[in-house]
Amino acid sequence: MPFLHVTLHSAADLPSSDFSIVGGKSDPYVIFKLGSTKHRSPCIKNNLNPVWSPPEEYVFEVPDAASAVLNVEVYDLDTLNPDDLLATLVVPVAKFADEMDVSTLENYPLSVDSEFSSQKRHSTLHLEVCLKQMDDQEKRLFVWENESWSMGSGWKPTNTKERHQWSSYDDSATSKTFRLVVRKVVYWALDSYQTNILLCTSSDVGEHIST
């Protein structure tokens, strides 16, 4: 299942929810919704050009990239009254499907709520978006078992100078011992919480092992 990674960097030229104050002000925060998942950013007080530092990153499962939509709402925090909706944004996830695992940093124009249209704002939201084929917390690694077959002895492990019985998918690691290859491959995937190893033999039999 793909995962949509959304990183919130900043917003610019947001409408002022309290225009009675000289210069106007807002206390903006952002809500991201995709399907049943919702994330809310911290509020930046008294700022029409808020910057989230460090940037806020949110992850969404995407069952169907062709139809999924990321809905974004920018609100002004109000302690006494209901929060004011300042602006909105709708982003089809399909726009990222052609470049999986590629991050795009873009200023998205916001649709300012009609209540604040008289302020003539050109509000934008600075987002980094990436549609990934799998979550960063899961890595799939491939370890090959190399065997040869003959009429007299059937299947036997391959042990040549170039390739021993066990090897990584790109032959960067090879050994007579399975665990030595796995250790090298797992080191390559640091920070993964789950490692799925696919054992592939020349007899076309595969088995998943979780470590």
PDB file of C-alpha atoms in Angstrom:
ATOM      1  CA  MET A   1       0.000   0.000   0.000  1.00  0.00           C
ATOM      2  CA  PRO A   2       1.375   3.467  -0.874  1.00  0.00           C
ATOM      3  CA  PHE A   3       1.919   6.108   1.792  1.00  0.00           C
ATOM      4  CA  LEU A   4       1.608   9.863   1.306  1.00  0.00           C
ATOM      5  CA  HIS A   5       4.208  11.903   3.192  1.00  0.00           C
ATOM      6  CA  VAL A   6       3.272  15.558   3.668  1.00  0.00           C
ATOM      7  CA  THR A   7       5.711  18.054   5.180  1.00  0.00           C
ATOM      8  CA  LEU A   8       4.398  21.454   6.253  1.00  0.00           C
ATOM      9  CA  HIS A   9       7.008  24.207   5.955  1.00  0.00           C
ATOM     10  CA  SER A  10       5.195  27.537   5.957  1.00  0.00           C
ATOM     11  CA  ALA A  11       2.256  29.653   4.824  1.00  0.00           C
ATOM     12  CA  ALA A  12       2.208  33.153   3.384  1.00  0.00           C
ATOM     13  CA  ASP A  13      -0.173  36.095   3.137  1.00  0.00           C
ATOM     14  CA  LEU A  14      -2.929  34.517   5.207  1.00  0.00           C
ATOM     15  CA  PRO A  15      -6.075  36.553   5.869  1.00  0.00           C
ATOM     16  CA  SER A  16      -6.448  38.346   9.166  1.00  0.00           C
ATOM     17  CA  SER A  17      -9.292  37.007  11.269  1.00  0.00           C
ATOM     18  CA  ASP A  18      -9.254  40.045  13.569  1.00  0.00           C
ATOM     19  CA  PHE A  19      -8.990  43.027  11.269  1.00  0.00           C
ATOM     20  CA  SER A  20     -10.068  45.438  14.009  1.00  0.00           C
ATOM     21  CA  ILE A  21      -6.544  45.249  15.444  1.00  0.00           C
ATOM     22  CA  VAL A  22      -4.061  47.545  13.701  1.00  0.00           C
ATOM     23  CA  GLY A  23      -2.457  45.518  10.904  1.00  0.00           C
ATOM     24  CA  GLY A  24      -4.709  42.555  11.675  1.00  0.00           C
ATOM     25  CA  LYS A  25      -3.694  39.186  13.076  1.00  0.00           C
ATOM     26  CA  SER A  26      -4.369  35.462  12.997  1.00  0.00           C
ATOM     27  CA  ASP A  27      -3.246  32.488  15.045  1.00  0.00           C
ATOM     28  CA  PRO A  28      -3.078  29.894  12.241  1.00  0.00           C
ATOM     29  CA  TYR A  29      -2.913  26.124  12.373  1.00  0.00           C
ATOM     30  CA  VAL A  30      -3.413  23.566   9.599  1.00  0.00           C
ATOM     31  CA  ILE A  31      -5.537  20.419   9.439  1.00  0.00           C
ATOM     32  CA  PHE A  32      -4.726  17.673   6.910  1.00  0.00           C
ATOM     33  CA  LYS A  33      -7.305  14.988   6.106  1.00  0.00           C
ATOM     34  CA  LEU A  34      -7.077  11.947   3.867  1.00  0.00           C
ATOM     35  CA  GLY A  35      -9.789   9.334   4.216  1.00  0.00           C
ATOM     36  CA  SER A  36     -10.385   8.707   7.905  1.00  0.00           C
ATOM     37  CA  THR A  37      -6.949   9.990   8.956  1.00  0.00           C
ATOM     38  CA  LYS A  38      -6.566  13.538  10.246  1.00  0.00           C
ATOM     39  CA  HIS A  39      -3.512  15.457  11.447  1.00  0.00           C
ATOM     40  CA  ARG A  40      -3.374  18.902  13.039  1.00  0.00           C
ATOM     41  CA  SER A  41      -0.328  21.141  13.111  1.00  0.00           C
ATOM     42  CA  PRO A  42       0.785  23.290  16.046  1.00  0.00           C
ATOM     43  CA  CYS A  43      -0.614  26.829  16.143  1.00  0.00           C
ATOM     44  CA  ILE A  44       1.668  29.757  15.292  1.00  0.00           C
ATOM     45  CA  LYS A  45       0.538  32.757  17.297  1.00  0.00           C
ATOM     46  CA  ASN A  46      -0.067  36.218  15.827  1.00  0.00           C
ATOM     47  CA  ASN A  47       1.397  35.561  12.386  1.00  0.00           C
ATOM     48  CA  LEU A  48       0.067  35.891   8.844  1.00  0.00           C
ATOM     49  CA  ASN A  49       3.228  34.305   7.419  1.00  0.00           C
ATOM     50  CA  PRO A  50       3.803  31.370   9.777  1.00  0.00           C
ATOM     51  CA  VAL A  51       6.832  29.099   9.569  1.00  0.00           C
ATOM     52  CA  TRP A  52       6.872  25.677  11.207  1.00  0.00           C
ATOM     53  CA  SER A  53      10.415  25.063  12.394  1.00  0.00           C
ATOM     54  CA  PRO A  54      11.258  22.276  12.368  1.00  0.00           C
ATOM     55  CA  PRO A  55       8.792  21.371   9.610  1.00  0.00           C
ATOM     56  CA  GLU A  56       5.834  19.169  10.531  1.00  0.00           C
ATOM     57  CA  GLU A  57       5.653  15.803   8.741  1.00  0.00           C
ATOM     58  CA  TYR A  58       2.524  13.666   8.472  1.00  0.00           C
ATOM     59  CA  VAL A  59       1.977  10.250   6.894  1.00  0.00           C
ATOM     60  CA  PHE A  60      -1.242   8.872   5.385  1.00  0.00           C
ATOM     61  CA  GLU A  61      -2.098   5.399   4.123  1.00  0.00           C
ATOM     62  CA  VAL A  62      -3.399   5.568   0.555  1.00  0.00           C
ATOM     63  CA  PRO A  63      -5.652   2.611  -0.359  1.00  0.00           C
ATOM     64  CA  ASP A  64      -6.278   3.957  -3.869  1.00  0.00           C
ATOM     65  CA  ALA A  65      -3.981   6.669  -5.229  1.00  0.00           C
ATOM     66  CA  ALA A  66      -6.209   7.217  -8.264  1.00  0.00           C
ATOM     67  CA  SER A  67      -9.163   8.439  -6.197  1.00  0.00           C
ATOM     68  CA  ALA A  68      -7.621   9.634  -2.921  1.00  0.00           C
ATOM     69  CA  VAL A  69      -7.720  13.341  -2.109  1.00  0.00           C
ATOM     70  CA  LEU A  70      -5.755  15.309   0.479  1.00  0.00           C
ATOM     71  CA  ASN A  71      -7.963  17.980   2.051  1.00  0.00           C
ATOM     72  CA  VAL A  72      -6.213  20.885   3.762  1.00  0.00           C
ATOM     73  CA  GLU A  73      -7.857  23.503   5.979  1.00  0.00           C
ATOM     74  CA  VAL A  74      -6.184  26.517   7.569  1.00  0.00           C
ATOM     75  CA  TYR A  75      -7.866  27.823  10.720  1.00  0.00           C
ATOM     76  CA  ASP A  76      -7.434  30.715  13.111  1.00  0.00           C
ATOM     77  CA  LEU A  77      -7.390  29.635  16.755  1.00  0.00           C
ATOM     78  CA  ASP A  78      -9.950  31.497  18.869  1.00  0.00           C
ATOM     79  CA  THR A  79     -10.117  30.911  22.604  1.00  0.00           C
ATOM     80  CA  LEU A  80     -13.596  32.421  23.094  1.00  0.00           C
ATOM     81  CA  ASN A  81     -15.404  31.634  19.831  1.00  0.00           C
ATOM     82  CA  PRO A  82     -15.349  28.797  17.283  1.00  0.00           C
ATOM     83  CA  ASP A  83     -12.160  28.755  15.224  1.00  0.00           C
ATOM     84  CA  ASP A  84     -12.403  30.664  11.930  1.00  0.00           C
ATOM     85  CA  LEU A  85     -11.764  28.846   8.657  1.00  0.00           C
ATOM     86  CA  LEU A  86      -9.237  31.004   6.792  1.00  0.00           C
ATOM     87  CA  ALA A  87      -8.523  29.010   3.630  1.00  0.00           C
ATOM     88  CA  THR A  88      -8.674  25.563   2.039  1.00  0.00           C
ATOM     89  CA  LEU A  89      -6.772  23.401  -0.416  1.00  0.00           C
ATOM     90  CA  VAL A  90      -7.639  20.163  -2.232  1.00  0.00           C
ATOM     91  CA  VAL A  91      -4.788  18.060  -3.632  1.00  0.00           C
ATOM     92  CA  PRO A  92      -5.504  14.911  -5.703  1.00  0.00           C
ATOM     93  CA  VAL A  93      -3.024  12.198  -4.730  1.00  0.00           C
ATOM     94  CA  ALA A  94      -2.969  10.954  -8.330  1.00  0.00           C
ATOM     95  CA  LYS A  95      -0.748  13.891  -9.328  1.00  0.00           C
ATOM     96  CA  PHE A  96       2.150  12.206  -7.490  1.00  0.00           C
ATOM     97  CA  ALA A  97       1.546   8.671  -8.767  1.00  0.00           C
ATOM     98  CA  ASP A  98       3.723   9.050 -11.872  1.00  0.00           C
ATOM     99  CA  GLU A  99       6.793   9.873  -9.762  1.00  0.00           C
ATOM    100  CA  MET A 100       6.677   7.504  -6.823  1.00  0.00           C
ATOM    101  CA  ASP A 101       9.276   8.079  -4.087  1.00  0.00           C
ATOM    102  CA  VAL A 102      10.120  11.544  -5.444  1.00  0.00           C
ATOM    103  CA  SER A 103       9.603  14.527  -3.130  1.00  0.00           C
ATOM    104  CA  THR A 104       8.191  17.727  -4.613  1.00  0.00           C
ATOM    105  CA  LEU A 105       8.437  21.079  -2.824  1.00  0.00           C
ATOM    106  CA  GLU A 106       5.752  23.488  -3.975  1.00  0.00           C
ATOM    107  CA  ASN A 107       3.855  26.637  -3.037  1.00  0.00           C
ATOM    108  CA  TYR A 108       0.173  25.717  -3.251  1.00  0.00           C
ATOM    109  CA  PRO A 109      -2.314  28.563  -3.756  1.00  0.00           C
ATOM    110  CA  LEU A 110      -5.047  28.510  -1.119  1.00  0.00           C
ATOM    111  CA  SER A 111      -8.733  29.250  -1.629  1.00  0.00           C
ATOM    112  CA  VAL A 112      -9.463  32.020   0.854  1.00  0.00           C
ATOM    113  CA  ASP A 113     -12.791  31.713   2.648  1.00  0.00           C
ATOM    114  CA  SER A 114     -15.464  34.111   1.351  1.00  0.00           C
ATOM    115  CA  GLU A 115     -15.634  35.839   4.736  1.00  0.00           C
ATOM    116  CA  PHE A 116     -12.163  37.257   4.104  1.00  0.00           C
ATOM    117  CA  SER A 117     -12.298  37.785   0.332  1.00  0.00           C
ATOM    118  CA  SER A 118     -12.377  41.575   0.745  1.00  0.00           C
ATOM    119  CA  GLN A 119      -8.799  41.473   2.065  1.00  0.00           C
ATOM    120  CA  LYS A 120      -7.539  40.517  -1.417  1.00  0.00           C
ATOM    121  CA  ARG A 121      -5.056  37.996  -0.084  1.00  0.00           C
ATOM    122  CA  HIS A 122      -2.892  35.702  -2.219  1.00  0.00           C
ATOM    123  CA  SER A 123      -2.476  32.996   0.378  1.00  0.00           C
ATOM    124  CA  THR A 124      -0.141  30.065  -0.226  1.00  0.00           C
ATOM    125  CA  LEU A 125       0.964  26.953   1.629  1.00  0.00           C
ATOM    126  CA  HIS A 126       4.517  25.657   1.252  1.00  0.00           C
ATOM    127  CA  LEU A 127       4.382  21.847   1.270  1.00  0.00           C
ATOM    128  CA  GLU A 128       6.727  19.008   0.461  1.00  0.00           C
ATOM    129  CA  VAL A 129       4.830  15.945  -0.743  1.00  0.00           C
ATOM    130  CA  CYS A 130       6.019  12.448  -1.595  1.00  0.00           C
ATOM    131  CA  LEU A 131       4.003   9.348  -2.482  1.00  0.00           C
ATOM    132  CA  LYS A 132       6.035   6.335  -1.375  1.00  0.00           C
ATOM    133  CA  GLN A 133       5.526   2.734  -2.393  1.00  0.00           C
ATOM    134  CA  MET A 134       5.933   1.622   1.214  1.00  0.00           C
ATOM    135  CA  ASP A 135       6.207   3.221   4.616  1.00  0.00           C
ATOM    136  CA  ASP A 136       9.666   4.212   5.857  1.00  0.00           C
ATOM    137  CA  GLN A 137       9.138   1.894   8.816  1.00  0.00           C
ATOM    138  CA  GLU A 138       9.074  -1.142   6.546  1.00  0.00           C
ATOM    139  CA  LYS A 139      11.834  -2.218   4.201  1.00  0.00           C
ATOM    140  CA  ARG A 140      11.757  -5.277   1.966  1.00  0.00           C
ATOM    141  CA  LEU A 141      15.122  -6.890   1.384  1.00  0.00           C
ATOM    142  CA  PHE A 142      15.991  -9.755  -0.930  1.00  0.00           C
ATOM    143  CA  VAL A 143      18.415 -12.559  -0.151  1.00  0.00           C
ATOM    144  CA  TRP A 144      19.033 -15.195  -2.801  1.00  0.00           C
ATOM    145  CA  GLU A 145      19.821 -18.849  -2.176  1.00  0.00           C
ATOM    146  CA  ASN A 146      21.953 -20.056  -5.067  1.00  0.00           C
ATOM    147  CA  GLU A 147      21.650 -23.725  -6.019  1.00  0.00           C
ATOM    148  CA  SER A 148      22.594 -25.894  -8.965  1.00  0.00           C
ATOM    149  CA  TRP A 149      20.893 -29.085 -10.114  1.00  0.00           C
ATOM    150  CA  SER A 150      22.257 -32.229 -11.701  1.00  0.00           C
ATOM    151  CA  MET A 151      20.777 -35.600 -12.626  1.00  0.00           C
ATOM    152  CA  GLY A 152      22.991 -37.469 -10.191  1.00  0.00           C
ATOM    153  CA  SER A 153      22.805 -35.344  -7.055  1.00  0.00           C
ATOM    154  CA  GLY A 154      19.772 -33.107  -7.528  1.00  0.00           C
ATOM    155  CA  TRP A 155      19.881 -29.650  -5.926  1.00  0.00           C
ATOM    156  CA  LYS A 156      23.167 -28.596  -4.306  1.00  0.00           C
ATOM    157  CA  PRO A 157      24.326 -25.221  -2.940  1.00  0.00           C
ATOM    158  CA  THR A 158      26.439 -23.155  -5.313  1.00  0.00           C
ATOM    159  CA  ASN A 159      29.853 -22.251  -3.938  1.00  0.00           C
ATOM    160  CA  THR A 160      31.971 -20.517  -6.557  1.00  0.00           C
ATOM    161  CA  LYS A 161      34.432 -17.664  -6.168  1.00  0.00           C
ATOM    162  CA  GLU A 162      31.912 -15.206  -7.564  1.00  0.00           C
ATOM    163  CA  ARG A 163      28.835 -16.385  -5.699  1.00  0.00           C
ATOM    164  CA  HIS A 164      28.401 -18.586  -2.644  1.00  0.00           C
ATOM    165  CA  GLN A 165      25.218 -20.284  -1.464  1.00  0.00           C
ATOM    166  CA  TRP A 166      23.710 -17.035  -0.154  1.00  0.00           C
ATOM    167  CA  SER A 167      23.895 -13.591  -1.772  1.00  0.00           C
ATOM    168  CA  SER A 168      22.173 -10.229  -1.773  1.00  0.00           C
ATOM    169  CA  TYR A 169      20.027  -9.251  -4.747  1.00  0.00           C
ATOM    170  CA  ASP A 170      22.859  -7.133  -6.258  1.00  0.00           C
ATOM    171  CA  ASP A 171      25.689  -9.551  -5.349  1.00  0.00           C
ATOM    172  CA  SER A 172      27.281  -6.937  -3.094  1.00  0.00           C
ATOM    173  CA  ALA A 173      27.315  -9.545  -0.307  1.00  0.00           C
ATOM    174  CA  THR A 174      27.782 -13.280  -0.700  1.00  0.00           C
ATOM    175  CA  SER A 175      28.634 -16.028   1.780  1.00  0.00           C
ATOM    176  CA  LYS A 176      28.282 -19.703   2.566  1.00  0.00           C
ATOM    177  CA  THR A 177      26.421 -18.611   5.704  1.00  0.00           C
ATOM    178  CA  PHE A 178      22.931 -17.093   5.485  1.00  0.00           C
ATOM    179  CA  ARG A 179      23.283 -14.914   8.581  1.00  0.00           C
ATOM    180  CA  LEU A 180      26.438 -13.213   7.316  1.00  0.00           C
ATOM    181  CA  VAL A 181      24.626 -12.002   4.203  1.00  0.00           C
ATOM    182  CA  VAL A 182      21.529 -10.946   6.149  1.00  0.00           C
ATOM    183  CA  ARG A 183      23.639  -8.967   8.609  1.00  0.00           C
ATOM    184  CA  LYS A 184      25.268  -6.970   5.814  1.00  0.00           C
ATOM    185  CA  VAL A 185      21.963  -6.306   4.090  1.00  0.00           C
ATOM    186  CA  VAL A 186      20.209  -5.286   7.309  1.00  0.00           C
ATOM    187  CA  TYR A 187      23.001  -2.828   8.099  1.00  0.00           C
ATOM    188  CA  TRP A 188      22.262  -1.229   4.746  1.00  0.00           C
ATOM    189  CA  ALA A 189      18.673  -0.659   5.910  1.00  0.00           C
ATOM    190  CA  LEU A 190      19.351   1.134   9.185  1.00  0.00           C
ATOM    191  CA  ASP A 191      16.398   2.741  10.961  1.00  0.00           C
ATOM    192  CA  SER A 192      13.889   0.180   9.655  1.00  0.00           C
ATOM    193  CA  TYR A 193      11.577  -1.208  12.301  1.00  0.00           C
ATOM    194  CA  GLN A 194      10.607  -4.271  10.322  1.00  0.00           C
ATOM    195  CA  THR A 195      12.663  -6.198   7.801  1.00  0.00           C
ATOM    196  CA  ASN A 196      10.940  -8.584   5.411  1.00  0.00           C
ATOM    197  CA  ILE A 197      13.412 -10.962   3.783  1.00  0.00           C
ATOM    198  CA  LEU A 198      12.366 -12.866   0.684  1.00  0.00           C
ATOM    199  CA  LEU A 199      14.256 -16.097   0.205  1.00  0.00           C
ATOM    200  CA  CYS A 200      14.424 -17.032  -3.459  1.00  0.00           C
ATOM    201  CA  THR A 201      15.831 -20.295  -4.753  1.00  0.00           C
ATOM    202  CA  SER A 202      16.418 -21.454  -8.274  1.00  0.00           C
ATOM    203  CA  SER A 203      13.624 -23.943  -7.728  1.00  0.00           C
ATOM    204  CA  ASP A 204      11.227 -20.971  -7.625  1.00  0.00           C
ATOM    205  CA  VAL A 205      10.224 -21.507  -4.013  1.00  0.00           C
ATOM    206  CA  GLY A 206       9.960 -18.377  -1.830  1.00  0.00           C
ATOM    207  CA  GLU A 207       9.428 -17.903   1.871  1.00  0.00           C
ATOM    208  CA  HIS A 208       8.974 -14.678   3.879  1.00  0.00           C
ATOM    209  CA  ILE A 209      10.821 -14.351   7.152  1.00  0.00           C
ATOM    210  CA  SER A 210      10.362 -11.362   9.496  1.00  0.00           C
ATOM    211  CA  THR A 211      13.229 -10.360  11.749  1.00  0.00           C
TER     212      THR A 211
END
